[in-house]
CSV table of C-alpha atoms in Angstrom, one decimal:
chain,number,residue,atom,x,y,z
A,711,UNK,CA,-0.1,0.1,0.0
A,712,UNK,CA,1.2,3.4,-1.0
A,713,UNK,CA,0.0,7.1,0.3
A,714,UNK,CA,0.8,10.5,-0.7
A,715,UNK,CA,1.1,12.7,2.4
A,716,UNK,CA,0.0,16.4,1.5
A,717,UNK,CA,1.2,19.2,3.4
A,718,UNK,CA,-0.3,19.2,6.6
A,719,UNK,CA,-1.4,21.9,9.5
A,720,UNK,CA,-1.2,19.7,12.9
A,721,UNK,CA,-3.6,20.6,15.5
A,722,UNK,CA,-5.5,17.7,17.5
A,723,UNK,CA,-5.2,14.8,20.3
A,724,UNK,CA,-4.9,11.4,20.2
A,725,UNK,CA,-4.3,8.3,22.7
A,726,UNK,CA,-1.0,6.4,22.5
A,727,UNK,CA,-1.2,2.7,21.9
A,728,UNK,CA,-0.5,0.7,24.8
A,729,UNK,CA,3.5,0.1,25.0
A,730,UNK,CA,4.6,-2.9,22.7
A,731,UNK,CA,7.7,-3.4,25.1
A,732,UNK,CA,5.4,-3.5,28.1
A,733,UNK,CA,3.0,-5.6,26.7
A,734,UNK,CA,5.2,-8.4,25.5
A,735,UNK,CA,6.6,-8.8,29.2
A,736,UNK,CA,3.4,-8.7,30.7
A,737,UNK,CA,1.8,-11.4,28.6
A,738,UNK,CA,4.4,-13.7,29.2
A,739,UNK,CA,4.5,-13.2,32.9
A,740,UNK,CA,0.9,-13.7,32.8
A,741,UNK,CA,1.1,-16.8,31.5
A,742,UNK,CA,3.2,-18.5,34.0
A,743,UNK,CA,1.8,-17.0,36.9
A,744,UNK,CA,-0.4,-18.5,39.6
A,745,UNK,CA,-4.0,-17.2,38.6
A,746,UNK,CA,-6.0,-15.4,35.9
A,747,UNK,CA,-4.7,-11.6,35.1
A,748,UNK,CA,-6.4,-9.0,33.6
A,749,UNK,CA,-4.3,-6.5,30.9
A,750,UNK,CA,-5.9,-3.1,30.2
A,751,UNK,CA,-5.0,-2.2,27.3
A,752,UNK,CA,-6.1,-0.5,23.7
A,753,UNK,CA,-4.8,-1.3,20.0
A,754,UNK,CA,-1.6,-2.9,19.3
A,755,UNK,CA,0.1,-4.2,16.4
A,756,UNK,CA,1.2,-7.8,14.8
A,757,UNK,CA,4.3,-8.1,16.7
A,758,UNK,CA,1.9,-8.5,20.2
A,759,UNK,CA,-0.2,-10.8,17.8
A,760,UNK,CA,2.9,-12.9,17.4
A,761,UNK,CA,3.2,-13.2,21.3
A,762,UNK,CA,-0.4,-13.8,21.9
A,763,UNK,CA,-0.1,-16.7,19.3
A,764,UNK,CA,3.1,-18.2,20.5
A,765,UNK,CA,1.8,-18.1,24.3
A,766,UNK,CA,-1.2,-19.8,23.3
A,767,UNK,CA,0.7,-22.4,21.0
A,768,UNK,CA,2.4,-23.3,24.5
A,769,UNK,CA,-1.2,-24.0,26.3
A,770,UNK,CA,-2.2,-20.5,27.7
A,771,UNK,CA,-5.7,-19.1,27.2
A,772,UNK,CA,-5.9,-15.6,26.1
A,773,UNK,CA,-8.9,-13.6,25.6
A,774,UNK,CA,-9.9,-10.2,24.0
A,775,UNK,CA,-12.2,-7.8,25.8
A,776,UNK,CA,-13.2,-4.6,25.3
A,777,UNK,CA,-10.6,-3.0,27.2
A,778,UNK,CA,-8.0,-5.4,27.2
A,779,UNK,CA,-7.0,-9.0,27.4
A,780,UNK,CA,-7.6,-11.7,29.7
A,781,UNK,CA,-4.8,-14.2,30.5
A,782,UNK,CA,-5.1,-17.7,31.7
A,783,UNK,CA,-2.0,-19.2,32.9
A,784,UNK,CA,-0.2,-22.3,31.1
A,785,UNK,CA,-1.1,-25.5,33.7
A,786,UNK,CA,1.1,-27.9,31.6
A,787,UNK,CA,2.7,-26.7,28.9
A,788,UNK,CA,2.2,-28.4,25.3
A,789,UNK,CA,5.0,-31.0,24.9
A,790,UNK,CA,5.0,-30.3,21.1
A,791,UNK,CA,4.6,-26.6,20.1
A,792,UNK,CA,5.2,-24.8,17.0
A,793,UNK,CA,5.5,-21.1,18.1
A,794,UNK,CA,5.3,-18.6,14.6
A,795,UNK,CA,7.0,-15.2,15.8
A,796,UNK,CA,6.7,-13.7,12.7
A,797,UNK,CA,9.2,-10.5,12.3
A,798,UNK,CA,8.9,-10.0,16.0
A,799,UNK,CA,12.1,-9.9,17.6
A,800,UNK,CA,11.2,-9.5,20.7
A,801,UNK,CA,9.2,-12.5,20.9
A,802,UNK,CA,11.6,-14.5,19.2
A,803,UNK,CA,14.3,-13.8,21.5
A,804,UNK,CA,12.3,-13.6,25.0
A,805,UNK,CA,10.6,-16.8,24.1
A,806,UNK,CA,14.0,-19.0,23.1
A,807,UNK,CA,15.5,-19.4,26.7
A,808,UNK,CA,12.0,-19.4,28.7
A,809,UNK,CA,10.7,-22.3,26.4
A,810,UNK,CA,13.8,-24.4,27.2
A,811,UNK,CA,13.4,-24.2,30.8
A,812,UNK,CA,9.8,-26.1,30.4
A,813,UNK,CA,11.3,-29.3,29.0
A,814,UNK,CA,9.3,-29.1,25.9
A,815,UNK,CA,10.3,-29.7,22.3
A,816,UNK,CA,9.4,-26.5,20.5
A,817,UNK,CA,10.1,-25.7,16.8
A,818,UNK,CA,10.3,-22.1,15.8
A,819,UNK,CA,9.6,-20.5,12.5
A,820,UNK,CA,9.4,-16.9,11.4
A,821,UNK,CA,9.5,-14.3,8.5
A,822,UNK,CA,12.8,-14.4,6.7
A,823,UNK,CA,13.7,-10.8,7.6
A,824,UNK,CA,14.1,-12.1,11.3
A,825,UNK,CA,16.6,-14.8,10.1
A,826,UNK,CA,19.2,-11.9,9.5
A,827,UNK,CA,19.1,-10.8,12.9
A,828,UNK,CA,21.8,-12.2,15.1
A,829,UNK,CA,20.7,-14.5,17.7
A,830,UNK,CA,24.2,-16.3,18.3
A,831,UNK,CA,24.9,-14.9,21.6
A,832,UNK,CA,21.8,-17.0,23.2
A,833,UNK,CA,21.8,-19.9,21.3
A,834,UNK,CA,25.8,-20.5,21.8
A,835,UNK,CA,24.7,-20.2,25.7
A,836,UNK,CA,21.9,-22.5,25.4
A,837,UNK,CA,23.8,-25.2,23.7
A,838,UNK,CA,26.4,-24.5,26.5
A,839,UNK,CA,23.3,-25.2,29.2
A,840,UNK,CA,22.3,-28.4,27.1
A,841,UNK,CA,19.5,-27.2,25.3
A,842,UNK,CA,19.9,-28.8,21.6
A,843,UNK,CA,19.3,-27.2,18.4
A,844,UNK,CA,18.4,-28.6,15.2
A,845,UNK,CA,20.1,-25.8,13.5
A,846,UNK,CA,21.7,-22.1,14.5
A,847,UNK,CA,18.7,-20.0,12.2
A,848,UNK,CA,15.3,-20.5,11.8
A,849,UNK,CA,13.6,-22.6,11.3
A,850,UNK,CA,14.3,-25.0,14.0
A,851,UNK,CA,13.8,-27.4,16.8
A,852,UNK,CA,14.9,-26.5,20.6
A,853,UNK,CA,14.7,-29.6,23.0
A,854,UNK,CA,16.1,-30.4,26.3
A,855,UNK,CA,15.7,-28.4,29.4
A,856,UNK,CA,18.0,-25.4,31.0
A,857,UNK,CA,18.6,-25.7,34.5
A,858,UNK,CA,19.1,-22.8,37.2
A,859,UNK,CA,22.9,-21.9,37.6
A,860,UNK,CA,25.7,-19.2,36.6
A,861,UNK,CA,25.2,-17.7,33.2
A,862,UNK,CA,27.3,-15.3,31.2
A,863,UNK,CA,26.5,-13.6,27.7
A,864,UNK,CA,27.5,-10.9,25.4
A,865,UNK,CA,24.6,-8.6,25.5
A,866,UNK,CA,26.1,-5.7,23.0
A,867,UNK,CA,23.8,-7.0,20.1
A,868,UNK,CA,20.8,-7.0,22.2
A,869,UNK,CA,19.3,-6.4,25.3
A,870,UNK,CA,16.0,-8.9,24.4
A,871,UNK,CA,18.6,-11.7,25.4
A,872,UNK,CA,18.7,-10.5,29.0
A,873,UNK,CA,15.1,-9.8,29.1
A,874,UNK,CA,14.3,-13.7,28.0
A,875,UNK,CA,16.8,-15.4,30.4
A,876,UNK,CA,15.8,-13.1,33.3
A,877,UNK,CA,12.2,-14.1,32.8
A,878,UNK,CA,13.5,-18.1,32.4
A,879,UNK,CA,15.3,-17.7,35.7
A,880,UNK,CA,11.9,-17.0,37.5
A,881,UNK,CA,10.5,-20.3,36.3
A,882,UNK,CA,13.9,-22.7,37.8
A,883,UNK,CA,13.6,-24.1,40.6
A,884,UNK,CA,16.8,-22.5,42.1
A,885,UNK,CA,18.7,-19.1,42.0
A,886,UNK,CA,20.4,-18.0,39.0
A,887,UNK,CA,22.7,-15.5,38.2
A,888,UNK,CA,23.6,-13.5,34.9
A,889,UNK,CA,26.7,-11.5,34.0
A,890,UNK,CA,25.8,-9.5,30.7
A,891,UNK,CA,28.6,-8.1,29.0
A,892,UNK,CA,28.6,-4.6,27.2
A,893,UNK,CA,24.9,-4.3,28.1
A,894,UNK,CA,23.1,-1.6,25.5
A,895,UNK,CA,19.6,-0.4,25.8
A,896,UNK,CA,19.5,-0.9,29.9
A,897,UNK,CA,16.1,0.7,30.0
A,898,UNK,CA,14.6,-2.2,28.2
A,899,UNK,CA,15.9,-4.3,31.2
A,900,UNK,CA,14.6,-2.2,33.6
A,901,UNK,CA,11.2,-2.5,31.9
A,902,UNK,CA,11.7,-6.3,32.5
A,903,UNK,CA,12.7,-5.6,35.9
A,904,UNK,CA,10.0,-3.8,36.8
A,905,UNK,CA,7.4,-5.8,35.1
A,906,UNK,CA,8.5,-8.9,37.2
A,907,UNK,CA,8.0,-7.1,40.5
A,908,UNK,CA,4.6,-6.5,39.6
A,909,UNK,CA,4.3,-10.5,39.4
A,910,UNK,CA,6.0,-10.6,43.0
A,911,UNK,CA,9.5,-11.6,41.4
A,912,UNK,CA,12.4,-9.9,42.8
A,913,UNK,CA,15.6,-9.4,40.6
A,914,UNK,CA,19.0,-7.8,42.3
A,915,UNK,CA,21.9,-7.3,40.4
A,916,UNK,CA,20.6,-9.8,37.7
A,917,UNK,CA,20.4,-12.4,40.6
A,918,UNK,CA,16.9,-14.0,40.5
A,919,UNK,CA,15.9,-16.7,43.6
A,920,UNK,CA,12.4,-18.0,41.9
A,921,UNK,CA,9.7,-17.5,44.4
A,922,UNK,CA,6.9,-17.9,41.8
A,923,UNK,CA,4.9,-15.6,39.8
A,924,UNK,CA,2.1,-14.0,41.5
A,925,UNK,CA,-0.7,-12.3,39.1
A,926,UNK,CA,-1.5,-8.8,40.4
A,927,UNK,CA,-5.2,-9.7,39.1
A,928,UNK,CA,-5.4,-6.5,37.2
A,929,UNK,CA,-2.4,-4.6,35.4
A,930,UNK,CA,-2.9,-1.6,33.2
A,931,UNK,CA,-0.2,-1.5,30.6
A,932,UNK,CA,0.9,2.7,29.7
A,933,UNK,CA,1.3,4.3,26.6
A,934,UNK,CA,4.0,3.4,24.1
A,935,UNK,CA,6.8,6.2,23.9
A,936,UNK,CA,8.4,5.0,20.6
A,937,UNK,CA,5.3,5.5,19.1
A,938,UNK,CA,4.0,8.8,21.0
A,939,UNK,CA,7.4,10.6,19.4
A,940,UNK,CA,5.9,10.5,16.3
A,941,UNK,CA,2.8,12.5,17.3
A,942,UNK,CA,5.2,14.8,19.3
A,943,UNK,CA,7.3,15.0,16.4
A,944,UNK,CA,4.3,16.0,14.1
A,945,UNK,CA,3.2,18.7,16.3
A,946,UNK,CA,6.8,20.3,16.4
A,947,UNK,CA,7.3,20.4,12.4
A,948,UNK,CA,3.7,21.5,11.9
A,949,UNK,CA,1.5,22.7,14.6
A,950,UNK,CA,0.2,21.3,17.7
A,951,UNK,CA,0.0,17.8,18.9
A,952,UNK,CA,-1.3,16.5,22.3
A,953,UNK,CA,-0.7,12.8,23.1
A,954,UNK,CA,-2.5,11.2,25.9
A,955,UNK,CA,-1.4,8.3,28.1
A,956,UNK,CA,2.1,8.5,28.0
A,957,UNK,CA,3.5,8.0,31.5
A,958,UNK,CA,6.0,10.8,32.6
A,959,UNK,CA,7.8,8.3,35.0
A,960,UNK,CA,7.7,5.2,32.6
A,961,UNK,CA,10.7,2.7,32.4
A,962,UNK,CA,10.5,3.2,28.9
A,963,UNK,CA,13.8,4.4,27.3
A,964,UNK,CA,12.5,6.0,24.4
A,965,UNK,CA,10.7,8.8,26.8
A,966,UNK,CA,14.2,10.5,26.3
A,967,UNK,CA,12.6,12.0,23.3
A,968,UNK,CA,11.3,14.9,25.4
A,969,UNK,CA,14.7,15.4,26.4
A,970,UNK,CA,16.3,15.2,23.0
A,971,UNK,CA,13.8,17.4,21.4
A,972,UNK,CA,13.7,20.2,24.2
A,973,UNK,CA,17.6,20.4,23.7
A,974,UNK,CA,17.0,21.0,20.0
A,975,UNK,CA,14.4,24.0,21.0
A,976,UNK,CA,11.7,22.2,20.9
A,977,UNK,CA,8.4,23.4,22.7
A,978,UNK,CA,7.0,20.1,24.5
A,979,UNK,CA,4.9,21.1,27.5
A,980,UNK,CA,3.3,18.3,29.9
A,981,UNK,CA,0.2,19.0,32.0
A,982,UNK,CA,-1.5,15.6,32.5
A,983,UNK,CA,-0.8,15.1,28.9
A,984,UNK,CA,2.2,15.8,26.5
A,985,UNK,CA,1.5,18.8,23.9
A,986,UNK,CA,4.3,19.7,21.5
A,987,UNK,CA,4.0,22.7,19.4
A,988,UNK,CA,5.7,24.1,16.2
A,989,UNK,CA,9.4,25.1,17.0
A,990,UNK,CA,12.3,26.6,15.3
A,991,UNK,CA,14.5,23.5,15.9
A,992,UNK,CA,18.8,23.9,16.2
A,993,UNK,CA,21.2,21.3,15.8
A,994,UNK,CA,22.4,19.1,18.3
A,995,UNK,CA,24.6,16.0,18.8
A,996,UNK,CA,22.3,13.1,20.2
A,997,UNK,CA,23.3,9.6,21.1
A,998,UNK,CA,21.0,6.3,20.1
A,999,UNK,CA,22.9,4.1,21.9
A,1000,UNK,CA,20.0,3.4,24.3
A,1001,UNK,CA,17.2,4.2,22.4
A,1002,UNK,CA,18.3,2.9,18.6
A,1003,UNK,CA,14.0,2.9,17.9
A,1004,UNK,CA,14.0,6.8,17.8
A,1005,UNK,CA,16.7,7.2,15.6
A,1006,UNK,CA,14.6,7.8,12.2
A,1007,UNK,CA,12.4,10.3,13.8
A,1008,UNK,CA,15.4,12.0,15.2
A,1009,UNK,CA,17.0,12.0,12.0
A,1010,UNK,CA,13.6,13.9,10.5
A,1011,UNK,CA,13.8,16.6,13.4
A,1012,UNK,CA,17.5,17.1,12.2
A,1013,UNK,CA,16.9,17.4,8.7
A,1014,UNK,CA,14.4,19.9,9.5
A,1015,UNK,CA,16.7,22.2,12.2
A,1016,UNK,CA,19.3,24.6,11.4
A,1017,UNK,CA,22.7,23.7,11.3
A,1018,UNK,CA,24.6,20.9,11.9
A,1019,UNK,CA,23.2,17.7,14.2
A,1020,UNK,CA,24.9,14.4,14.8
A,1021,UNK,CA,23.3,11.2,15.7
A,1022,UNK,CA,26.1,9.0,17.3
A,1023,UNK,CA,26.3,5.2,18.2
A,1024,UNK,CA,24.4,4.4,15.0
A,1025,UNK,CA,26.3,1.2,14.1
A,1026,UNK,CA,23.7,-1.2,15.7
A,1027,UNK,CA,20.7,0.2,13.3
A,1028,UNK,CA,21.9,-2.0,10.8
A,1029,UNK,CA,20.5,-4.9,12.4
A,1030,UNK,CA,17.0,-3.7,12.9
A,1031,UNK,CA,14.2,-4.8,10.3
A,1032,UNK,CA,16.1,-3.2,7.6
A,1033,UNK,CA,19.7,-1.6,7.5
A,1034,UNK,CA,18.0,1.1,9.2
A,1035,UNK,CA,20.9,3.5,9.1
A,1036,UNK,CA,21.3,3.0,5.2
A,1037,UNK,CA,17.3,3.7,4.9
A,1038,UNK,CA,17.6,6.6,7.1
A,1039,UNK,CA,20.5,8.1,4.8
A,1040,UNK,CA,18.5,7.4,1.7
A,1041,UNK,CA,15.2,8.9,3.0
A,1042,UNK,CA,17.5,12.1,3.7
A,1043,UNK,CA,19.0,11.9,0.1
A,1044,UNK,CA,15.9,11.8,-1.1
A,1045,UNK,CA,14.8,14.8,0.2
A,1046,UNK,CA,17.7,16.8,-0.3
A,1047,UNK,CA,19.0,16.9,3.0
A,1048,UNK,CA,23.2,16.7,3.2
A,1049,UNK,CA,24.5,13.7,5.6
A,1050,UNK,CA,27.4,11.7,5.8
A,1051,UNK,CA,28.2,8.6,7.8
A,1052,UNK,CA,31.8,8.0,9.4
A,1053,UNK,CA,33.0,6.1,12.8
A,1054,UNK,CA,29.4,5.1,14.0
A,1055,UNK,CA,28.4,8.8,13.7
A,1056,UNK,CA,25.9,10.3,11.1
A,1057,UNK,CA,25.8,13.8,10.6
A,1058,UNK,CA,23.0,15.5,9.3
A,1059,UNK,CA,22.8,19.1,7.9
A,1060,UNK,CA,19.6,20.7,8.2
A,1061,UNK,CA,17.7,22.7,5.3
A,1062,UNK,CA,15.2,22.9,3.1
A,1063,UNK,CA,13.3,19.7,2.8
A,1064,UNK,CA,12.3,19.0,-0.7
A,1065,UNK,CA,8.9,16.9,-1.8
A,1066,UNK,CA,10.2,13.5,-2.9
A,1067,UNK,CA,8.7,9.7,-3.0
A,1068,UNK,CA,9.9,7.3,-0.5
A,1069,UNK,CA,10.3,3.8,0.3
A,1070,UNK,CA,8.9,1.9,3.6
A,1071,UNK,CA,11.6,-0.7,3.4
A,1072,UNK,CA,9.4,-2.9,4.8
A,1073,UNK,CA,10.4,-1.2,8.3
A,1074,UNK,CA,7.4,0.1,10.3
A,1075,UNK,CA,9.8,2.9,12.1
A,1076,UNK,CA,11.0,3.9,8.6
A,1077,UNK,CA,7.8,4.2,7.0
A,1078,UNK,CA,5.8,6.4,9.8
A,1079,UNK,CA,9.1,8.6,10.0
A,1080,UNK,CA,8.6,9.2,6.3
A,1081,UNK,CA,4.9,10.2,6.4
A,1082,UNK,CA,6.3,13.0,9.3
A,1083,UNK,CA,8.8,14.0,7.3
A,1084,UNK,CA,6.7,14.4,4.3
A,1085,UNK,CA,3.8,16.0,6.5
A,1086,UNK,CA,5.9,19.5,6.0
A,1087,UNK,CA,6.5,19.3,2.0
A,1088,UNK,CA,4.3,16.4,0.6
A,1089,UNK,CA,5.3,13.3,-1.3
A,1090,UNK,CA,4.4,9.7,-1.6
A,1091,UNK,CA,5.9,6.9,0.9
A,1092,UNK,CA,5.7,3.3,-0.8
A,1093,UNK,CA,4.7,0.0,1.1
A,1094,UNK,CA,3.2,1.4,4.2
A,1095,UNK,CA,1.5,-1.9,5.1
A,1096,UNK,CA,4.2,-2.6,7.5
A,1097,UNK,CA,3.1,-0.4,9.9
A,1098,UNK,CA,1.0,-2.7,11.3
A,1099,UNK,CA,4.0,-4.2,13.5
A,1100,UNK,CA,3.7,-1.7,15.9
A,1101,UNK,CA,1.0,1.0,15.0
A,1102,UNK,CA,-1.8,-0.4,12.8
A,1103,UNK,CA,-3.8,2.8,13.3
A,1104,UNK,CA,-1.1,5.7,12.5
A,1105,UNK,CA,-2.6,6.9,9.5
A,1106,UNK,CA,-6.1,7.3,11.4
A,1107,UNK,CA,-4.0,9.2,14.0
A,1108,UNK,CA,-2.4,11.2,11.4
A,1109,UNK,CA,-5.7,12.4,10.3
A,1110,UNK,CA,-7.4,13.1,13.6
A,1111,UNK,CA,-4.4,15.1,13.9
A,1112,UNK,CA,-5.0,17.2,10.9
A,1113,UNK,CA,-2.9,15.3,8.3
A,1114,UNK,CA,-3.7,14.7,5.0
A,1115,UNK,CA,-3.1,12.1,2.7
A,1116,UNK,CA,-4.4,9.9,-0.1
A,1117,UNK,CA,-4.4,6.0,0.0
């Protein structure tokens, strides 16, 4: 699906989608808790659907109700399960070690794009702990059982390995410890620790002494800061945008978007809700080491800013849904914004943006960022159906905010 974006005057209010990062974790923990849990949430994308489907395949019962999801935990895991993780790296990397604590045989299948995302640190570790793999890349079947003990892993490629292991530890019979070398995106691990504590499991310095996951009965999933950043960026570039449902005290690392935007001169205020207003942006140096998902939308702001900006720690963007660094440079080139990459740094010289046609690259964050970029000047974005991965109702929200487009 292609959309033609028209120059838009932004003025409106939307409610943030439930956080994908938080919802993955709550669903998994609820599926292994001692009793039923209601998760209050609104709309969610295909990645969360994959987690729901995989947990159901393992034996959980997850029912959708008007205001969220009701999870009946797994009583006896299915001994042979096929888990289709689709394009969801979170679902895959979280469930891989978790399933291997259950002593079941599980076959993992997924989309072609997921095969390119590295998993060798967790695979090698699990092999050391006695888990058998029929292959080192998707599709494969795992069998055997991981036992409690001392674990060590290189976490430089993804913090998702850490989340999977910590939750897996909570399902074991004895205390386990984890040493995470070169951990990036620590804020995502903070979400995991916070979520585990909601279910009664303490985690101290990556040490888990399993006490059994206890249902909180009802838990509310907060709004998604990664998607909220798109809404607030629309206001900064084209008028006024209010995003409801974002937690000012959230553990989500992407809430740093507000600080980053303000550093660039962005007008973002908070009075129960976050509101952004059209601003004269200036260049800044910003690191995406712990918030890689913000890189595309920060590049959009930098393209509109006066002077030179730098995005640092960008090399890890190459192993996302696409080579996200290359995709960012490509959309900047097409709208005639000067940019240069060298030594883990992307330099962007802001200036006048030209109307153009952009490719969503089958990457939800690239597609949405491209629409935000073109809301200032107009143009076409190809392949926007990939937005269903995380923000299936973005175009509806864009329209609510005053955005104009033809599909």
